[in-house]
PDB file of C-alpha atoms in Angstrom:
ATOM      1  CA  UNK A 188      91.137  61.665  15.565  1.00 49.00           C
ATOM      2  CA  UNK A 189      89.331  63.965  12.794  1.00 54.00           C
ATOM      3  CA  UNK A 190      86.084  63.257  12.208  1.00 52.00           C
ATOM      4  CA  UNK A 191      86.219  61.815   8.273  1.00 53.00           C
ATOM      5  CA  UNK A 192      88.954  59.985   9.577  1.00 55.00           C
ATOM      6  CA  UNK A 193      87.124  58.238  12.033  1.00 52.00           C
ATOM      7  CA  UNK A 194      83.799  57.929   9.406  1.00 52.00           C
ATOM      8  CA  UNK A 195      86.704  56.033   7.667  1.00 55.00           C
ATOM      9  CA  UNK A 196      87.783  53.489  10.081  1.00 58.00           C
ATOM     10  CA  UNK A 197      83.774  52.897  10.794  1.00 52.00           C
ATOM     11  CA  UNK A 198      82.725  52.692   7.376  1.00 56.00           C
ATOM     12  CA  UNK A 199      86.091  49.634   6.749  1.00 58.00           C
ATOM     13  CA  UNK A 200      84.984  47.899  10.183  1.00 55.00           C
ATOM     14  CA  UNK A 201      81.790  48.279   8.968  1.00 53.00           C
ATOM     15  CA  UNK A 202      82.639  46.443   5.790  1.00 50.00           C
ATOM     16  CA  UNK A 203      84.628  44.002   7.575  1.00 56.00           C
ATOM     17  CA  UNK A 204      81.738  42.850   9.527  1.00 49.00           C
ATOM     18  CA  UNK A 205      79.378  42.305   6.642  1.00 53.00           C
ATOM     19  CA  UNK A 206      82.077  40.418   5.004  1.00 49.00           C
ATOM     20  CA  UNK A 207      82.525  38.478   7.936  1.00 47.00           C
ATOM     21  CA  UNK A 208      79.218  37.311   7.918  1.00 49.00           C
ATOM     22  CA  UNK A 209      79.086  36.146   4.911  1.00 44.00           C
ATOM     23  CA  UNK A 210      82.321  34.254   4.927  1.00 48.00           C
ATOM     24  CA  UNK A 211      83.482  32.227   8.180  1.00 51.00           C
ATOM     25  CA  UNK A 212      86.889  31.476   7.102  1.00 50.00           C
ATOM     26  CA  UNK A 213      87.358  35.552   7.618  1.00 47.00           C
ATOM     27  CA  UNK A 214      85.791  35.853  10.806  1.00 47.00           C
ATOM     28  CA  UNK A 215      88.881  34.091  12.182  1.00 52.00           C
ATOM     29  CA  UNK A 216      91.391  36.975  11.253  1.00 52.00           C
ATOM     30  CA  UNK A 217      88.590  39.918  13.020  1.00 50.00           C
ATOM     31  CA  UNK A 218      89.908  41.127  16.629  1.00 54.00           C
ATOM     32  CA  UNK A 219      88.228  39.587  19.402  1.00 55.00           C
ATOM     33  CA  UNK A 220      85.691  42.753  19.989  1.00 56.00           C
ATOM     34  CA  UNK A 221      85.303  42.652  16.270  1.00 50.00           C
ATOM     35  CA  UNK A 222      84.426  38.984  16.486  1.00 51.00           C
ATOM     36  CA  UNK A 223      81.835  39.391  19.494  1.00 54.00           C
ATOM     37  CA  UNK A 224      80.168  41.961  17.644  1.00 50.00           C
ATOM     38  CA  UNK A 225      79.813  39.488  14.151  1.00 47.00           C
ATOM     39  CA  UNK A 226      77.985  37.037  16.622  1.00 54.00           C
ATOM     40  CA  UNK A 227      75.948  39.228  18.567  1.00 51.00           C
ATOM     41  CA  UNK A 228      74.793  40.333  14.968  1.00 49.00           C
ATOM     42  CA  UNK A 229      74.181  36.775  13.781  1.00 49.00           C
ATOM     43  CA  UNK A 230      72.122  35.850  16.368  1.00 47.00           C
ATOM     44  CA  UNK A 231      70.143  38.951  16.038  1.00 48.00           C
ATOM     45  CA  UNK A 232      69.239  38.427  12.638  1.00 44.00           C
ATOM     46  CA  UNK A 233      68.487  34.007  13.002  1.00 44.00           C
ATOM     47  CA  UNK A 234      67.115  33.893  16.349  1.00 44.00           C
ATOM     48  CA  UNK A 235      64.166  36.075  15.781  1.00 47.00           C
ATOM     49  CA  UNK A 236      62.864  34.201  12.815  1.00 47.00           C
ATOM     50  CA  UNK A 237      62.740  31.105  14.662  1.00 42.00           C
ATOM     51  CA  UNK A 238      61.092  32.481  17.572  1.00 45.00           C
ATOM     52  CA  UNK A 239      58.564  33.916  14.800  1.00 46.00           C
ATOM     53  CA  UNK A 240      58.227  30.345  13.597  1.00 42.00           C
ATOM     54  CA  UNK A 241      57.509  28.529  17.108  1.00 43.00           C
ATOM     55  CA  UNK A 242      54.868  31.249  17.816  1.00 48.00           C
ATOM     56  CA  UNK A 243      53.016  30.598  14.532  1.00 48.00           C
ATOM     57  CA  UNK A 244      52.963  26.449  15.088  1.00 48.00           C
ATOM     58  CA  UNK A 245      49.338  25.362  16.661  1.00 51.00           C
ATOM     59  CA  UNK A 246      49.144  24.665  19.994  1.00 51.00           C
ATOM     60  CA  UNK A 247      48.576  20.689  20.245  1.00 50.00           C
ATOM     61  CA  UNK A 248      44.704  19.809  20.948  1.00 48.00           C
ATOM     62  CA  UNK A 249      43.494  16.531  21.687  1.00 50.00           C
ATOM     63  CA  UNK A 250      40.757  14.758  18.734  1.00 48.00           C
ATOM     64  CA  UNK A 251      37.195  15.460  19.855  1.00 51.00           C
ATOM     65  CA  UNK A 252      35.570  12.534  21.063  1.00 51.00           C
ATOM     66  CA  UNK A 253      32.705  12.920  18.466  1.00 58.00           C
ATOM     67  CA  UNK A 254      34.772  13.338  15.752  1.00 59.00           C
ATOM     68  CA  UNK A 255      33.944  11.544  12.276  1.00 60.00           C
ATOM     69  CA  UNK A 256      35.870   7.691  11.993  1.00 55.00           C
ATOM     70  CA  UNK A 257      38.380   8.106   8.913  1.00 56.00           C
ATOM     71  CA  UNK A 258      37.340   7.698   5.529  1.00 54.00           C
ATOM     72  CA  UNK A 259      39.271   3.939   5.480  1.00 57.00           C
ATOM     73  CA  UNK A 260      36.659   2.709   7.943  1.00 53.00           C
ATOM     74  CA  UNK A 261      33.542   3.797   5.749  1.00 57.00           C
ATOM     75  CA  UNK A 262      34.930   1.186   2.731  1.00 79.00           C
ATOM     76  CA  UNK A 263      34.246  -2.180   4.377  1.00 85.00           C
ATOM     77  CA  UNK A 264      30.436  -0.718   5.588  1.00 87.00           C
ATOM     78  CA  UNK A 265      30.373   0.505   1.588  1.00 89.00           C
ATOM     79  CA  UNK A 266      31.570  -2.427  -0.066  1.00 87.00           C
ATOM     80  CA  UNK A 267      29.182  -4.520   2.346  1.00 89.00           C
ATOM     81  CA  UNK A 268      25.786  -2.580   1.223  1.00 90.00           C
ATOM     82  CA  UNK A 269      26.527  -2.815  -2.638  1.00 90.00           C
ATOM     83  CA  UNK A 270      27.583  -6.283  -2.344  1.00 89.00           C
ATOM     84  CA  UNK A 271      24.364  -7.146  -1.402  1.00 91.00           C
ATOM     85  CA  UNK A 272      22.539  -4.487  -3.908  1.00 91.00           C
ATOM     86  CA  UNK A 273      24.732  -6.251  -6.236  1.00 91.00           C
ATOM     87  CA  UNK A 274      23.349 -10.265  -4.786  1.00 90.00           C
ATOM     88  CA  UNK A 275      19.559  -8.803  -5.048  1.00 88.00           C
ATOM     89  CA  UNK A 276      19.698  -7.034  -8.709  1.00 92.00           C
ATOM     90  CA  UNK A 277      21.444 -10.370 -10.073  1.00 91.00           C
ATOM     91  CA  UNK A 278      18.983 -12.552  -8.443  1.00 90.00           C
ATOM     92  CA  UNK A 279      16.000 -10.396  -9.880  1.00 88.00           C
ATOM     93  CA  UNK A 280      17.775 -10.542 -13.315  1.00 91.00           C
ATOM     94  CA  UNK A 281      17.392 -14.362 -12.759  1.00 92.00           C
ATOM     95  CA  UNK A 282      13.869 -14.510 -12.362  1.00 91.00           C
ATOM     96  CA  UNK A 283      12.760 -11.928 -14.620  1.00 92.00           C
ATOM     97  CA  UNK A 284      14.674 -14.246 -17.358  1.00 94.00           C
ATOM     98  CA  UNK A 285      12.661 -17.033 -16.026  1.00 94.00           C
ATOM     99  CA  UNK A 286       9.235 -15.076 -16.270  1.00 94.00           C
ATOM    100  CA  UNK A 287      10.207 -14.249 -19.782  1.00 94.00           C
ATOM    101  CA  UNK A 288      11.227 -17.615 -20.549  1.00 95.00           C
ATOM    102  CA  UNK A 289       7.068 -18.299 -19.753  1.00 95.00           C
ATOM    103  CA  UNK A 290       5.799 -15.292 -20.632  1.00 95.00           C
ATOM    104  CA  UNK A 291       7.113 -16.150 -24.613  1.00 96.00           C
ATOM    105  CA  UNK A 292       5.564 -19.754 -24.391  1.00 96.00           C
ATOM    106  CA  UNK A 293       1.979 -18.086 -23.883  1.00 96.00           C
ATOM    107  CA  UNK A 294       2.105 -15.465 -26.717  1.00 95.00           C
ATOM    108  CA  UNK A 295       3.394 -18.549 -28.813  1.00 95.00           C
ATOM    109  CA  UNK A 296      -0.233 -20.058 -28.127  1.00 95.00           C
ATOM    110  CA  UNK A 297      -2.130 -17.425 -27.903  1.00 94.00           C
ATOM    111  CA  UNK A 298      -1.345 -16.667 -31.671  1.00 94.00           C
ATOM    112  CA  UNK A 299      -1.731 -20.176 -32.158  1.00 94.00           C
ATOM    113  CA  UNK A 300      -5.275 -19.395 -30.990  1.00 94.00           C
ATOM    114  CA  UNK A 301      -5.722 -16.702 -32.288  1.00 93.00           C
ATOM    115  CA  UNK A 302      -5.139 -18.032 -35.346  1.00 93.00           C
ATOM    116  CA  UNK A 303      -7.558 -20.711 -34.912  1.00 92.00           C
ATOM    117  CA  UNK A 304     -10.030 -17.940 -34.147  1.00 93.00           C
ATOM    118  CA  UNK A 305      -9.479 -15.935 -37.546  1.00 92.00           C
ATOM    119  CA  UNK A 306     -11.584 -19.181 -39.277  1.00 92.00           C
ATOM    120  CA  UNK A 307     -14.865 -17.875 -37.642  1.00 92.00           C
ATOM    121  CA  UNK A 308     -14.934 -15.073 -40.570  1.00 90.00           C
ATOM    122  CA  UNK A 309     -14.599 -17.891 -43.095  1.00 89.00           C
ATOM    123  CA  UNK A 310     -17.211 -20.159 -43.686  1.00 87.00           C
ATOM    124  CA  UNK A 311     -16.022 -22.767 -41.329  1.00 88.00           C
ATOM    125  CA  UNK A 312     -18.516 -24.478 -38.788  1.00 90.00           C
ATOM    126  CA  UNK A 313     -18.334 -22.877 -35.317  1.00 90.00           C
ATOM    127  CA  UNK A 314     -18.009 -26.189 -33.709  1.00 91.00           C
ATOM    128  CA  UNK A 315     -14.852 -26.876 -35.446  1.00 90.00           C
ATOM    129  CA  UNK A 316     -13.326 -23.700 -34.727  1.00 91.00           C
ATOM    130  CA  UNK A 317     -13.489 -23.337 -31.058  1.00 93.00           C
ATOM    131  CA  UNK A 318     -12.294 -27.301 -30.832  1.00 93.00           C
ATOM    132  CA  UNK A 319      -9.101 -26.247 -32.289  1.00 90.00           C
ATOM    133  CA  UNK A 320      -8.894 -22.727 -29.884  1.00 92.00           C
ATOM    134  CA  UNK A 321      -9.613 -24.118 -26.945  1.00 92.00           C
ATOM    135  CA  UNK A 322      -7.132 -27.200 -27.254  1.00 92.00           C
ATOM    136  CA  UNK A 323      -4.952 -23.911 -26.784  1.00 93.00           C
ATOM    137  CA  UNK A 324      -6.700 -22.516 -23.742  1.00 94.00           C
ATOM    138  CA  UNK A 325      -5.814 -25.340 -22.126  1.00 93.00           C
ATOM    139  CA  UNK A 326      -2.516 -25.289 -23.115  1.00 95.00           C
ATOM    140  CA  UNK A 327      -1.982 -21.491 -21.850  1.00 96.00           C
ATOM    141  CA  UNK A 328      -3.789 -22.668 -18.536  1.00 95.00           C
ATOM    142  CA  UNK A 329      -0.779 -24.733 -17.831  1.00 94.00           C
ATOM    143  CA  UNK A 330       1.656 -22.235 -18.879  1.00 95.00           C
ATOM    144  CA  UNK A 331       0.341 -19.439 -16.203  1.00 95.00           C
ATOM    145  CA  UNK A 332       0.178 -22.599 -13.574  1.00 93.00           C
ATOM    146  CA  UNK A 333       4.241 -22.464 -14.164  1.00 93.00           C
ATOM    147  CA  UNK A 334       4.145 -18.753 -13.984  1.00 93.00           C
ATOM    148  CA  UNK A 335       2.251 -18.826 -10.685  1.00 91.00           C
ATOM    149  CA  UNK A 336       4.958 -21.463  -9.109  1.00 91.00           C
ATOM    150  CA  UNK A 337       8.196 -18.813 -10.265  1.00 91.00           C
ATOM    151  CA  UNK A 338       6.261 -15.657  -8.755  1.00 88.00           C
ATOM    152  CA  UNK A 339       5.646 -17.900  -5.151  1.00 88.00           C
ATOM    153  CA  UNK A 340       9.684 -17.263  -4.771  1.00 86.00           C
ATOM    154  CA  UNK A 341       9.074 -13.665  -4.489  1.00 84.00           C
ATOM    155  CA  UNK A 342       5.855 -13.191  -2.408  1.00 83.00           C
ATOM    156  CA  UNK A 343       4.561  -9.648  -2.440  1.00 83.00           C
ATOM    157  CA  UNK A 344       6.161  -8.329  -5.466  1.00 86.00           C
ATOM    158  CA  UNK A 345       3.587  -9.149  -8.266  1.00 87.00           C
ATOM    159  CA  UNK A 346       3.613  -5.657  -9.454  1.00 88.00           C
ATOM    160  CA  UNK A 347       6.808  -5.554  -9.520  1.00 89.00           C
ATOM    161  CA  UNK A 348       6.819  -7.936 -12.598  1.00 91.00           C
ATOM    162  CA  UNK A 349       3.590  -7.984 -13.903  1.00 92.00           C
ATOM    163  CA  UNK A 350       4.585  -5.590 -16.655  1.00 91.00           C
ATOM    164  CA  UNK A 351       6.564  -8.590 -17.978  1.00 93.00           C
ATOM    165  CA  UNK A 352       3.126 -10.840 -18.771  1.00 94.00           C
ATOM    166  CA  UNK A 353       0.551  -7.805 -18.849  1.00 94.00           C
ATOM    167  CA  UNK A 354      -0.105  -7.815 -23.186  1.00 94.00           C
ATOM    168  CA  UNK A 355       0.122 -11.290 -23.448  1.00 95.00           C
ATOM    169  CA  UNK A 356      -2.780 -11.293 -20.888  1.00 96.00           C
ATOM    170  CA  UNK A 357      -4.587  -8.734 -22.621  1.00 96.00           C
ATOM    171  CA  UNK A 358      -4.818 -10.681 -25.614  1.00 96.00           C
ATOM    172  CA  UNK A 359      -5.614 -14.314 -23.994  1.00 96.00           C
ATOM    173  CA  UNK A 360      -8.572 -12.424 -22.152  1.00 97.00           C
ATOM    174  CA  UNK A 361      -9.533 -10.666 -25.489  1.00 96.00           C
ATOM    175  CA  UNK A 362      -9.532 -14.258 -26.454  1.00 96.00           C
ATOM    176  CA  UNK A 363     -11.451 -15.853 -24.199  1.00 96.00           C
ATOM    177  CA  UNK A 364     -14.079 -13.210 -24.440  1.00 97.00           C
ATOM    178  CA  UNK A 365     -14.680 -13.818 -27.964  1.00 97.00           C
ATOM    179  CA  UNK A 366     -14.846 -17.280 -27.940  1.00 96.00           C
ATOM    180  CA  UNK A 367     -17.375 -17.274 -24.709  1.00 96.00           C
ATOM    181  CA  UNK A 368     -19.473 -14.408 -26.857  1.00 97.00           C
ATOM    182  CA  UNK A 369     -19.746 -17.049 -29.720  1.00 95.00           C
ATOM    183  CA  UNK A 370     -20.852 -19.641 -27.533  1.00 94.00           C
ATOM    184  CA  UNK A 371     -23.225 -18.129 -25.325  1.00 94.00           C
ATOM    185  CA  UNK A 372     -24.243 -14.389 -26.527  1.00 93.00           C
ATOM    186  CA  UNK A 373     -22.667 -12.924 -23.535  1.00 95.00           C
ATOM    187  CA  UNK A 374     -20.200 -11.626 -21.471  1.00 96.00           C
ATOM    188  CA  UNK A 375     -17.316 -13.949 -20.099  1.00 96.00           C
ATOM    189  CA  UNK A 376     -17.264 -12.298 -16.160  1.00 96.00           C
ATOM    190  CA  UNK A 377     -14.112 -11.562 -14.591  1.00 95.00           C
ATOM    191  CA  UNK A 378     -14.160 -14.543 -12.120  1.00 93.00           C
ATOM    192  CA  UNK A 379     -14.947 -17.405 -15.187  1.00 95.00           C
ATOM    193  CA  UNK A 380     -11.603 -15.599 -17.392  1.00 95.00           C
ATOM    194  CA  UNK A 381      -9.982 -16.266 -13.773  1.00 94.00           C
ATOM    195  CA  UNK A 382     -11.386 -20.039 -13.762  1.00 93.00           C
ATOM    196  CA  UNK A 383     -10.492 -20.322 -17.576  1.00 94.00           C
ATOM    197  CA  UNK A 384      -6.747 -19.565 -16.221  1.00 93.00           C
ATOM    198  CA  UNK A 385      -6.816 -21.285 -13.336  1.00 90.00           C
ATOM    199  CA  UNK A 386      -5.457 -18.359 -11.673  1.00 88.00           C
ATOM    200  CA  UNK A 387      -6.622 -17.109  -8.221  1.00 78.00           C
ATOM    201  CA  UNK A 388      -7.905 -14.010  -6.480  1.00 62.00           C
ATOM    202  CA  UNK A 389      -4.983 -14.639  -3.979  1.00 72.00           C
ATOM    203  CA  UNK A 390      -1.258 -13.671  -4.347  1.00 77.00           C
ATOM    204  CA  UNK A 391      -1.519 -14.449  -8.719  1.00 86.00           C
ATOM    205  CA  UNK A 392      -4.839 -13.657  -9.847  1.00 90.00           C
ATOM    206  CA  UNK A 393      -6.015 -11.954 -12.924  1.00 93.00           C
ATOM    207  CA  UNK A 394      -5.511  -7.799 -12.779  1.00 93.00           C
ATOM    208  CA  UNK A 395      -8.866  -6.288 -13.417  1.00 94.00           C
ATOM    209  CA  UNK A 396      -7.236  -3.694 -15.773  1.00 94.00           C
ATOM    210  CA  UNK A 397      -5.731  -6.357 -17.683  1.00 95.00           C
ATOM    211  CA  UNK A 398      -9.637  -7.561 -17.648  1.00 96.00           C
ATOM    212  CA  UNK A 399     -11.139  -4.578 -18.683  1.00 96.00           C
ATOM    213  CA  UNK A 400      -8.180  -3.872 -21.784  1.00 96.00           C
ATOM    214  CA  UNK A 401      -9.048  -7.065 -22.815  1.00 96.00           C
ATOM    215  CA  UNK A 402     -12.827  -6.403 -23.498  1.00 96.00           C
ATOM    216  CA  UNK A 403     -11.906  -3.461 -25.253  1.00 96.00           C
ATOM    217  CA  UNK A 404      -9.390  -5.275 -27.617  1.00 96.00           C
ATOM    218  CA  UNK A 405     -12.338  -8.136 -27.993  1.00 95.00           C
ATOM    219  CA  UNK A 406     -14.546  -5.179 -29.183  1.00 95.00           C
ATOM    220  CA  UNK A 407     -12.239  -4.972 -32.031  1.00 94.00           C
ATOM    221  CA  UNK A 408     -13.099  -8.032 -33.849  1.00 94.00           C
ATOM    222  CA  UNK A 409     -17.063  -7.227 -33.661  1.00 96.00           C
ATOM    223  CA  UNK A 410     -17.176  -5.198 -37.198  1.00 95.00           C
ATOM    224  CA  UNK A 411     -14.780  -7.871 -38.997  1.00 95.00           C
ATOM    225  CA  UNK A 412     -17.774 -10.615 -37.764  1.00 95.00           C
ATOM    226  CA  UNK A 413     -20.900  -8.531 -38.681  1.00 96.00           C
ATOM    227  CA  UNK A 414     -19.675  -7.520 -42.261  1.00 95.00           C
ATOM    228  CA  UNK A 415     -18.721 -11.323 -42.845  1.00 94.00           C
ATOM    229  CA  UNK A 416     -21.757 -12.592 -41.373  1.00 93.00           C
ATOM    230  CA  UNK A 417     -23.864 -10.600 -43.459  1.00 94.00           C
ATOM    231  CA  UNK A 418     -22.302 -11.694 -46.683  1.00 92.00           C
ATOM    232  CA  UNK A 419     -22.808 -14.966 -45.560  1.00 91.00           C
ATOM    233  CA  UNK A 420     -26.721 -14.264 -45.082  1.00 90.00           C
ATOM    234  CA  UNK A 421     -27.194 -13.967 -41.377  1.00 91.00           C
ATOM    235  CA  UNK A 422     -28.981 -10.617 -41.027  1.00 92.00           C
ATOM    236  CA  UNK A 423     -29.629 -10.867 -37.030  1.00 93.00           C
ATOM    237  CA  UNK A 424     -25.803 -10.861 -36.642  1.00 94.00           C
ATOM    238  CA  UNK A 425     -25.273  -7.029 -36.925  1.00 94.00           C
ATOM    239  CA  UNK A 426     -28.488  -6.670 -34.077  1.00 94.00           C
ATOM    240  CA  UNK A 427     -27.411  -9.267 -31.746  1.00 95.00           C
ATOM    241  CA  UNK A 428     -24.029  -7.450 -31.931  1.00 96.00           C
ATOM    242  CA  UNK A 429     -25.400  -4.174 -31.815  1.00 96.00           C
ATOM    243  CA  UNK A 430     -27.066  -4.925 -28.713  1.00 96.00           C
ATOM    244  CA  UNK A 431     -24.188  -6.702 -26.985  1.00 97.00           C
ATOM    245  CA  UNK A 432     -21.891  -3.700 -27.453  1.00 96.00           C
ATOM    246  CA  UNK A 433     -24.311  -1.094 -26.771  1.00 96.00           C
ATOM    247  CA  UNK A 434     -24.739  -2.686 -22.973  1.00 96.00           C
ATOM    248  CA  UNK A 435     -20.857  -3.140 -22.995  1.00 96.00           C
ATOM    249  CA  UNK A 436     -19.874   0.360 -23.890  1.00 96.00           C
ATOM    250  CA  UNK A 437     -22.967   1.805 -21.529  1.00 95.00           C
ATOM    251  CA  UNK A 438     -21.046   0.234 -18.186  1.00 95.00           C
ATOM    252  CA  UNK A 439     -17.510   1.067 -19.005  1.00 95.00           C
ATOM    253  CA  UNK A 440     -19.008   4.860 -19.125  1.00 93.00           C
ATOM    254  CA  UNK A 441     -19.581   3.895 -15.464  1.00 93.00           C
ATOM    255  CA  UNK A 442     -15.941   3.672 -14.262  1.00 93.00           C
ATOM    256  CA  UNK A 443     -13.598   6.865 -13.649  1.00 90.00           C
ATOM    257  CA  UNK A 444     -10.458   6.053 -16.255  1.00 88.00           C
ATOM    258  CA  UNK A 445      -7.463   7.768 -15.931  1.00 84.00           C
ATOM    259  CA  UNK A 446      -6.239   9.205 -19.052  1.00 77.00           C
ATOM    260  CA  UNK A 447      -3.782   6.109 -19.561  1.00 86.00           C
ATOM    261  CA  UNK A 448      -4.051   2.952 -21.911  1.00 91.00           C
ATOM    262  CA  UNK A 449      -6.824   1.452 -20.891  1.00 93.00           C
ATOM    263  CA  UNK A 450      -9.233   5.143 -21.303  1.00 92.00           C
ATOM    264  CA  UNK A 451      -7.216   4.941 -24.823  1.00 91.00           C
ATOM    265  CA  UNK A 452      -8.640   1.786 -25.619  1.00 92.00           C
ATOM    266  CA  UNK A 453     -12.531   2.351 -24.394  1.00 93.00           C
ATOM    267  CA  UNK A 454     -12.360   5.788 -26.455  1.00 92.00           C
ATOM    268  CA  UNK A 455     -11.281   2.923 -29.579  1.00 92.00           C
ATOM    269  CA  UNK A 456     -14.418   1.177 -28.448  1.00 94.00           C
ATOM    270  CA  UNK A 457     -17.336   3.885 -29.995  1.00 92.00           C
ATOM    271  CA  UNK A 458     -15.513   3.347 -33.243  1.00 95.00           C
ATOM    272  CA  UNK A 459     -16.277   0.087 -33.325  1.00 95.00           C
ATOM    273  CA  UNK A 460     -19.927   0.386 -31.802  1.00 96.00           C
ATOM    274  CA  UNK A 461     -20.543   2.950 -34.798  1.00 96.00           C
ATOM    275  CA  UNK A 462     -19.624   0.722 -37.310  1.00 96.00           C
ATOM    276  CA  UNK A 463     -21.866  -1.698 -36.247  1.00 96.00           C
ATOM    277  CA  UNK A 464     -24.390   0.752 -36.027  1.00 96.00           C
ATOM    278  CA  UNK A 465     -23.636   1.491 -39.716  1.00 96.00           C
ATOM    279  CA  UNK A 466     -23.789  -2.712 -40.925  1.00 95.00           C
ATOM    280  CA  UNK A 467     -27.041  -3.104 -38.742  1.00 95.00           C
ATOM    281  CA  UNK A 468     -28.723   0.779 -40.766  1.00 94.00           C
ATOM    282  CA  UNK A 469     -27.921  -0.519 -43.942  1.00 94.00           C
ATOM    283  CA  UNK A 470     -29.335  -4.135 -43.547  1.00 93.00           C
ATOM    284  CA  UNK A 471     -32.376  -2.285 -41.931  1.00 91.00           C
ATOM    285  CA  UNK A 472     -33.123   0.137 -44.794  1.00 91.00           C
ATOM    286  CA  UNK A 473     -33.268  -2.445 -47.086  1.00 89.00           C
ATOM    287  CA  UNK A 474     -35.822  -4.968 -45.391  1.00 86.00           C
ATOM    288  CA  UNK A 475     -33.455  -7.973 -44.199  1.00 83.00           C
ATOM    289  CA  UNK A 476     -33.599  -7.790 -40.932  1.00 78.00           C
ATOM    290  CA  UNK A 477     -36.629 -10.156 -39.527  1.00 68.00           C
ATOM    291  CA  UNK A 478     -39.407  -8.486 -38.568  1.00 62.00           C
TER     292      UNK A 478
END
């Protein structure tokens, strides 16, 4: 046979065969060689892929022993812990709404009080006006009684609530100070402001901060006083006062205060002692003050 000849009858079986492989129904009509050679070619071009395939699968490995329990597991531990976060913040909620509840029944006397208090720069008899404040201080003594029995169901965690009643105190010691200054010329210690409260030095007693703010609010009224009680002719006012705050200001200069509320509220306490200074100058100057 020539050789383009036989290029021809190649190139047509050639054709045949890629045909073939593409369409079954004529694969049935190839020679039997013909049809030997289709499948020898069809398995040459499937089989290798799949052999491909099972080399690139992972070889099976057994879980490590210390391996981390699936995430479904961690929910019921989860769900345990913030159902009892949820228990404790609810049952906090519930007795801070019962402090409050007290807490707002002793600024409603103390203002009462205070009130009651305001008459000493009128020309009211002292007697009479410390009747009607301390019908109040007793009053308020009951109230922190009740306040004392709701903090005994959480022991321990005063400070954890005592922001809740910590003005109101301030301004029943202020108070009390005041009203033991007009009765005795002195200053109400921080064990008789306890007694006065009935509190404790125990698990509720009174916070010496809250003590020492307090005094510093209680300097506040001194100026009011002295002014009035000079224009109601009592001249040794502005030097019994004068002396008084003097020895008050001269031991808070003996603590270390933070730079917080209560150092705030001593630094408030010179302006007051000055303007005393200034009543007690000008009644000086002009001869009223006994000799």
């Amino acid at each position: 046979m020539r050789p383009a000849a036989a290029a021809a009858t190649a190139t047509t079986a050639a054709l045949r065969l890629r045909a073939a492989s593409l369409s079954p129904s004529l694969a049935a009509s190839l020679s039997p060689s013909l049809a030997a050679l289709l499948s020898h070619r069809r398995s040459s071009l499937i089989l290798p892929p799949l052999r491909r395939i099972c080399s690139l699968a992972p070889p099976h490995s057994s879980a490590a022993p210390n391996s981390q329990p699936p995430p479904q597991l961690l929910s019921p531990i989860m769900d345990a812990q913030f159902e009892l976060f949820r228990a404790q913040l609810d049952e906090s909620s519930t007795l801070r709404d019962r402090i409050r509840a007290v807490v707002a029944e002793i600024e409603s006397a103390s203002r009462v009080a205070t009130a009651a208090l305001l008459l000493v720069h009128q020309p009211v008899p002292l007697a009479d006006v410390l009747v009607k404040a301390k019908a109040q201080v007793e009053v308020i003594k009951g109230l922190y009684a009740r306040l004392a029995e709701v903090l005994k169901e959480c022991p321990g965690q005063y400070y954890r609530y005592h922001a809740d009643w910590r003005t109101e105190t301030h301004m029943v010691v202020s108070m009390l100070a005041f009203m033991h200054w007009l009765e005795t010329g002195g200053l109400l210690m921080h064990a008789e402001a306890q007694e006065k409260l009935g509190l404790c030095s125990g698990e509720f007693g009174l916070d010496v901060e809250d003590y020492l703010t307090g005094l510093c609010f209680m300097s506040n009224e001194f100026p009011r006083f002295v002014v009035n009680r000079v224009t109601a002719g009592d001249y040794d006012c502005p030097k019994r006062v004068l002396g008084f705050l003097t020895d008050l200001h001269a031991s808070f200069r003996m603590l270390n205060l933070r730079n917080d509320f209560l150092r705030k509220k001593f630094d408030g306490m010179k302006y007051d002692l000055r303007r005393v200074e200034e009543v007690y100058y000008d009644v000086k100057i002009r001869g009223l003050v006994p000799a």
